[in-house]
Amino acid sequence: EAQVTQNPRYLITVTGKKLTVTCSQNMNHEYMSWYRQDPGLGLRQIYYSMNVEVTDKGDVPEGYKVSRKEKRNFPLILESPSPNQTSLYFCASGGAEALFEQYFGPGTRLTVT
Amino acid sequence: ILNVEQSPQSLHVQEGDSTNFTCSFPSSNFYALHWYRWETAKSPEALFVMTLNGDEKKKGRISATLNTKEGYSYLYIKGSQPEDSATYLCAFRHDYKLSFGAGTTVTVRA
């Protein structure tokens, strides 16, 4: 089954404790991206990657890091989480043949206290 | 941050009625315009990706048009059904960056 998986699905953590949210896709997509969703603001792109070792900033990259060492994986790293990073996070992937139409993962609900 | 606006923010439709709503985006540096459907407690699902001025796409009772010169796209729902209740998102692609609007939430009343 074609899918994007994210782990964990729910996470409660404390300020300053480094965390990683994993994302994996099995569709051989070139493009992968991370978004955060906050009430009233819609989806905002954090980082995206066009291919292995190629990443670029989206609209809200501050406080986040990413890496793309393998085509299928695109982890999101919060080195020192803060309460304003409490949000719903989505990973997505897209293939060039479908004009990078985004396939979204199930989401990760992060709470930073 | 590019400004992508959707209007209205929400609308209520009687079952069987048709409706439409708008996505406005910058008319320069256009690569593509995406539409997604987002049901509560689920993940967004792609409806259309549109690239050419004058493009029209259709999937069942949902269709979309694109005007890249003036920077807008319309999404139409014909004969709304309760299962059409969702938030509809548009996203403007410039180069490889995607900027989403805040969405139009459609509630279909039986």
mmCIF file of C-alpha atoms in Angstrom:
data_model
loop_
_atom_site.group_PDB
_atom_site.id
_atom_site.type_symbol
_atom_site.label_atom_id
_atom_site.label_comp_id
_atom_site.label_asym_id
_atom_site.label_seq_id
_atom_site.Cartn_x
_atom_site.Cartn_y
_atom_site.Cartn_z
ATOM 1 C CA GLU A 1 0.000 0.000 0.000
ATOM 2 C CA ALA A 2 1.323 3.433 -0.980
ATOM 3 C CA GLN A 3 1.736 5.473 2.162
ATOM 4 C CA VAL A 4 3.579 8.063 4.183
ATOM 5 C CA THR A 5 4.224 7.066 7.780
ATOM 6 C CA GLN A 6 5.137 9.291 10.700
ATOM 7 C CA ASN A 7 6.263 8.419 14.198
ATOM 8 C CA PRO A 8 5.369 9.123 16.867
ATOM 9 C CA ARG A 9 1.745 10.091 16.312
ATOM 10 C CA TYR A 10 1.504 11.856 19.654
ATOM 11 C CA LEU A 11 4.276 13.334 21.765
ATOM 12 C CA ILE A 12 4.333 15.387 24.925
ATOM 13 C CA THR A 13 7.737 16.735 25.870
ATOM 14 C CA VAL A 14 9.391 19.474 27.881
ATOM 15 C CA THR A 15 11.132 22.623 26.741
ATOM 16 C CA GLY A 16 14.684 22.033 25.566
ATOM 17 C CA LYS A 17 14.582 18.243 25.218
ATOM 18 C CA LYS A 18 15.721 17.316 21.721
ATOM 19 C CA LEU A 19 13.321 15.231 19.708
ATOM 20 C CA THR A 20 13.026 13.681 16.265
ATOM 21 C CA VAL A 21 9.862 12.926 14.327
ATOM 22 C CA THR A 22 10.435 10.328 11.639
ATOM 23 C CA CYS A 23 8.823 10.294 8.214
ATOM 24 C CA SER A 24 9.033 7.563 5.615
ATOM 25 C CA GLN A 25 7.408 7.051 2.207
ATOM 26 C CA ASN A 26 7.271 3.969 -0.005
ATOM 27 C CA MET A 27 6.353 5.619 -3.311
ATOM 28 C CA ASN A 28 9.878 6.486 -4.473
ATOM 29 C CA HIS A 29 8.946 10.169 -4.460
ATOM 30 C CA GLU A 30 11.658 12.727 -5.073
ATOM 31 C CA TYR A 31 9.961 15.451 -3.070
ATOM 32 C CA MET A 32 9.322 15.389 0.674
ATOM 33 C CA SER A 33 8.159 18.149 2.965
ATOM 34 C CA TRP A 34 7.204 19.018 6.525
ATOM 35 C CA TYR A 35 4.276 21.242 7.491
ATOM 36 C CA ARG A 36 2.819 22.498 10.701
ATOM 37 C CA GLN A 37 -0.855 23.242 11.187
ATOM 38 C CA ASP A 38 -2.057 25.806 13.689
ATOM 39 C CA PRO A 39 -5.649 26.979 14.156
ATOM 40 C CA GLY A 40 -6.534 29.833 11.829
ATOM 41 C CA LEU A 41 -3.189 29.686 10.026
ATOM 42 C CA GLY A 42 -3.594 26.705 7.751
ATOM 43 C CA LEU A 43 -0.650 24.562 6.747
ATOM 44 C CA ARG A 44 2.738 26.224 6.761
ATOM 45 C CA GLN A 45 5.753 24.637 5.124
ATOM 46 C CA ILE A 46 8.760 24.147 7.406
ATOM 47 C CA TYR A 47 11.320 22.481 5.127
ATOM 48 C CA TYR A 48 11.247 20.591 1.883
ATOM 49 C CA SER A 49 13.619 18.322 0.004
ATOM 50 C CA MET A 50 13.886 17.821 -3.714
ATOM 51 C CA ASN A 51 16.084 14.765 -3.450
ATOM 52 C CA VAL A 52 18.731 13.055 -1.342
ATOM 53 C CA GLU A 53 21.038 15.612 0.295
ATOM 54 C CA VAL A 54 18.990 18.496 -1.165
ATOM 55 C CA THR A 55 16.896 20.443 1.342
ATOM 56 C CA ASP A 56 15.575 23.995 1.502
ATOM 57 C CA LYS A 57 13.663 26.239 3.860
ATOM 58 C CA GLY A 58 9.947 26.696 3.708
ATOM 59 C CA ASP A 59 8.084 29.597 5.263
ATOM 60 C CA VAL A 60 8.691 28.729 8.940
ATOM 61 C CA PRO A 61 12.052 26.943 9.314
ATOM 62 C CA GLU A 62 13.247 28.573 12.557
ATOM 63 C CA GLY A 63 13.838 26.049 15.344
ATOM 64 C CA TYR A 64 13.780 23.007 13.052
ATOM 65 C CA LYS A 65 16.334 20.889 11.236
ATOM 66 C CA VAL A 66 15.925 18.208 8.612
ATOM 67 C CA SER A 67 18.088 15.735 6.762
ATOM 68 C CA ARG A 68 17.590 13.602 3.671
ATOM 69 C CA LYS A 69 20.200 10.859 3.677
ATOM 70 C CA GLU A 70 17.938 8.315 1.984
ATOM 71 C CA LYS A 71 15.215 8.930 -0.576
ATOM 72 C CA ARG A 72 12.471 7.349 1.530
ATOM 73 C CA ASN A 73 13.190 9.105 4.860
ATOM 74 C CA PHE A 74 12.924 12.730 5.915
ATOM 75 C CA PRO A 75 13.163 13.198 9.696
ATOM 76 C CA LEU A 76 12.251 16.453 11.427
ATOM 77 C CA ILE A 77 14.531 17.425 14.305
ATOM 78 C CA LEU A 78 13.735 19.900 17.063
ATOM 79 C CA GLU A 79 17.059 20.542 18.803
ATOM 80 C CA SER A 80 15.593 22.594 21.632
ATOM 81 C CA PRO A 81 11.788 22.550 21.498
ATOM 82 C CA SER A 82 9.846 25.490 22.858
ATOM 83 C CA PRO A 83 6.131 25.847 23.706
ATOM 84 C CA ASN A 84 5.500 27.817 20.496
ATOM 85 C CA GLN A 85 6.350 24.650 18.567
ATOM 86 C CA THR A 86 3.289 22.928 20.013
ATOM 87 C CA SER A 87 1.396 22.053 16.857
ATOM 88 C CA LEU A 88 0.119 19.355 14.516
ATOM 89 C CA TYR A 89 2.866 18.298 12.122
ATOM 90 C CA PHE A 90 2.402 16.657 8.746
ATOM 91 C CA CYS A 91 4.980 15.026 6.539
ATOM 92 C CA ALA A 92 4.177 14.726 2.841
ATOM 93 C CA SER A 93 5.775 13.427 -0.317
ATOM 94 C CA GLY A 94 5.198 13.997 -4.018
ATOM 95 C CA GLY A 95 6.447 12.716 -7.337
ATOM 96 C CA ALA A 96 7.460 14.774 -10.358
ATOM 97 C CA GLU A 97 5.172 12.762 -12.643
ATOM 98 C CA ALA A 98 2.166 14.006 -10.641
ATOM 99 C CA LEU A 99 3.448 17.583 -10.469
ATOM 100 C CA PHE A 100 4.433 17.086 -6.827
ATOM 101 C CA GLU A 101 0.863 16.503 -5.682
ATOM 102 C CA GLN A 102 1.309 15.971 -1.940
ATOM 103 C CA TYR A 103 0.568 12.668 -0.207
ATOM 104 C CA PHE A 104 0.247 13.403 3.488
ATOM 105 C CA GLY A 105 1.159 11.280 6.453
ATOM 106 C CA PRO A 106 -1.257 10.816 9.378
ATOM 107 C CA GLY A 107 0.146 13.709 11.400
ATOM 108 C CA THR A 108 2.047 14.045 14.669
ATOM 109 C CA ARG A 109 0.481 15.959 17.543
ATOM 110 C CA LEU A 110 3.318 17.583 19.506
ATOM 111 C CA THR A 111 2.900 19.329 22.832
ATOM 112 C CA VAL A 112 5.849 21.152 24.390
ATOM 113 C CA THR A 113 5.365 22.165 28.029
ATOM 114 C CA ILE B 1 5.937 34.420 2.802
ATOM 115 C CA LEU B 2 3.598 34.562 -0.187
ATOM 116 C CA ASN B 3 0.009 35.544 0.386
ATOM 117 C CA VAL B 4 -2.511 32.875 -0.574
ATOM 118 C CA GLU B 5 -6.045 33.821 0.387
ATOM 119 C CA GLN B 6 -9.168 31.736 0.396
ATOM 120 C CA SER B 7 -12.690 33.051 0.677
ATOM 121 C CA PRO B 8 -15.028 32.647 2.255
ATOM 122 C CA GLN B 9 -13.507 31.187 5.415
ATOM 123 C CA SER B 10 -16.569 28.987 5.863
ATOM 124 C CA LEU B 11 -19.915 28.345 4.250
ATOM 125 C CA HIS B 12 -23.031 26.312 4.882
ATOM 126 C CA VAL B 13 -24.824 24.659 1.989
ATOM 127 C CA GLN B 14 -28.118 22.831 1.794
ATOM 128 C CA GLU B 15 -27.871 19.284 0.498
ATOM 129 C CA GLY B 16 -28.393 19.286 -3.230
ATOM 130 C CA ASP B 17 -27.307 22.889 -3.719
ATOM 131 C CA SER B 18 -24.199 23.864 -5.635
ATOM 132 C CA THR B 19 -21.511 26.144 -4.302
ATOM 133 C CA ASN B 20 -18.144 27.622 -5.173
ATOM 134 C CA PHE B 21 -15.304 29.417 -3.446
ATOM 135 C CA THR B 22 -12.095 31.194 -4.321
ATOM 136 C CA CYS B 23 -8.348 30.910 -3.934
ATOM 137 C CA SER B 24 -6.285 34.025 -4.707
ATOM 138 C CA PHE B 25 -2.537 33.863 -5.220
ATOM 139 C CA PRO B 26 0.326 35.963 -6.612
ATOM 140 C CA SER B 27 0.136 36.139 -10.401
ATOM 141 C CA SER B 28 3.914 36.176 -10.838
ATOM 142 C CA ASN B 29 6.362 33.293 -10.533
ATOM 143 C CA PHE B 30 3.591 30.734 -10.932
ATOM 144 C CA TYR B 31 4.434 27.044 -11.168
ATOM 145 C CA ALA B 32 1.237 25.257 -10.109
ATOM 146 C CA LEU B 33 -1.904 25.528 -8.015
ATOM 147 C CA HIS B 34 -2.972 22.579 -5.850
ATOM 148 C CA TRP B 35 -6.366 21.834 -4.277
ATOM 149 C CA TYR B 36 -6.773 19.503 -1.301
ATOM 150 C CA ARG B 37 -9.720 18.173 0.649
ATOM 151 C CA TRP B 38 -9.292 17.840 4.408
ATOM 152 C CA GLU B 39 -11.827 15.987 6.503
ATOM 153 C CA THR B 40 -11.855 16.301 10.274
ATOM 154 C CA ALA B 41 -9.446 13.887 12.024
ATOM 155 C CA LYS B 42 -7.909 12.834 8.717
ATOM 156 C CA SER B 43 -5.020 14.030 6.557
ATOM 157 C CA PRO B 44 -5.403 16.317 3.536
ATOM 158 C CA GLU B 45 -6.034 14.487 0.264
ATOM 159 C CA ALA B 46 -5.176 15.840 -3.169
ATOM 160 C CA LEU B 47 -7.965 16.864 -5.513
ATOM 161 C CA PHE B 48 -6.235 18.646 -8.375
ATOM 162 C CA VAL B 49 -2.935 20.072 -9.534
ATOM 163 C CA MET B 50 -3.349 22.779 -12.152
ATOM 164 C CA THR B 51 -0.602 24.416 -14.152
ATOM 165 C CA LEU B 52 -1.961 26.149 -17.243
ATOM 166 C CA ASN B 53 -3.978 29.327 -17.488
ATOM 167 C CA GLY B 54 -7.553 28.374 -18.345
ATOM 168 C CA ASP B 55 -7.073 24.856 -16.979
ATOM 169 C CA GLU B 56 -10.230 23.095 -15.856
ATOM 170 C CA LYS B 57 -10.214 19.903 -13.817
ATOM 171 C CA LYS B 58 -13.080 17.687 -12.703
ATOM 172 C CA LYS B 59 -13.446 14.815 -10.275
ATOM 173 C CA GLY B 60 -16.997 13.603 -9.814
ATOM 174 C CA ARG B 61 -19.107 16.554 -8.646
ATOM 175 C CA ILE B 62 -16.083 18.719 -7.856
ATOM 176 C CA SER B 63 -14.398 20.865 -10.450
ATOM 177 C CA ALA B 64 -11.856 23.675 -10.518
ATOM 178 C CA THR B 65 -10.767 26.448 -12.846
ATOM 179 C CA LEU B 66 -7.549 28.422 -12.985
ATOM 180 C CA ASN B 67 -6.702 31.970 -14.037
ATOM 181 C CA THR B 68 -2.964 32.531 -13.653
ATOM 182 C CA LYS B 69 -2.978 36.006 -15.248
ATOM 183 C CA GLU B 70 -5.207 37.456 -12.547
ATOM 184 C CA GLY B 71 -4.172 35.037 -9.819
ATOM 185 C CA TYR B 72 -7.279 33.117 -8.824
ATOM 186 C CA SER B 73 -8.815 29.664 -8.896
ATOM 187 C CA TYR B 74 -12.398 28.613 -8.227
ATOM 188 C CA LEU B 75 -13.503 25.302 -6.776
ATOM 189 C CA TYR B 76 -17.058 24.219 -7.537
ATOM 190 C CA ILE B 77 -19.161 21.563 -5.831
ATOM 191 C CA LYS B 78 -22.259 20.562 -7.779
ATOM 192 C CA GLY B 79 -25.221 19.061 -5.933
ATOM 193 C CA SER B 80 -23.542 19.093 -2.510
ATOM 194 C CA GLN B 81 -23.836 15.968 -0.374
ATOM 195 C CA PRO B 82 -23.122 15.576 3.376
ATOM 196 C CA GLU B 83 -19.911 13.710 2.533
ATOM 197 C CA ASP B 84 -18.621 16.879 0.854
ATOM 198 C CA SER B 85 -18.363 18.498 4.285
ATOM 199 C CA ALA B 86 -14.654 19.244 4.731
ATOM 200 C CA THR B 87 -12.079 22.003 4.622
ATOM 201 C CA TYR B 88 -10.801 22.709 1.118
ATOM 202 C CA LEU B 89 -7.234 23.986 0.885
ATOM 203 C CA CYS B 90 -5.454 25.539 -2.029
ATOM 204 C CA ALA B 91 -1.671 25.751 -2.306
ATOM 205 C CA PHE B 92 0.410 27.940 -4.591
ATOM 206 C CA ARG B 93 3.629 26.406 -5.833
ATOM 207 C CA HIS B 94 6.492 28.767 -6.632
ATOM 208 C CA ASP B 95 9.629 26.923 -7.642
ATOM 209 C CA TYR B 96 9.500 23.980 -5.213
ATOM 210 C CA LYS B 97 7.987 25.826 -2.295
ATOM 211 C CA LEU B 98 4.306 25.352 -1.419
ATOM 212 C CA SER B 99 2.263 28.068 0.312
ATOM 213 C CA PHE B 100 -1.178 27.075 1.546
ATOM 214 C CA GLY B 101 -4.242 29.178 2.109
ATOM 215 C CA ALA B 102 -6.104 28.908 5.404
ATOM 216 C CA GLY B 103 -8.914 26.956 3.771
ATOM 217 C CA THR B 104 -12.647 27.166 3.173
ATOM 218 C CA THR B 105 -14.692 24.975 5.503
ATOM 219 C CA VAL B 106 -17.808 23.628 3.841
ATOM 220 C CA THR B 107 -20.686 22.241 5.904
ATOM 221 C CA VAL B 108 -23.476 20.526 3.990
ATOM 222 C CA ARG B 109 -26.792 20.428 5.829
ATOM 223 C CA ALA B 110 -29.093 17.494 5.145
#
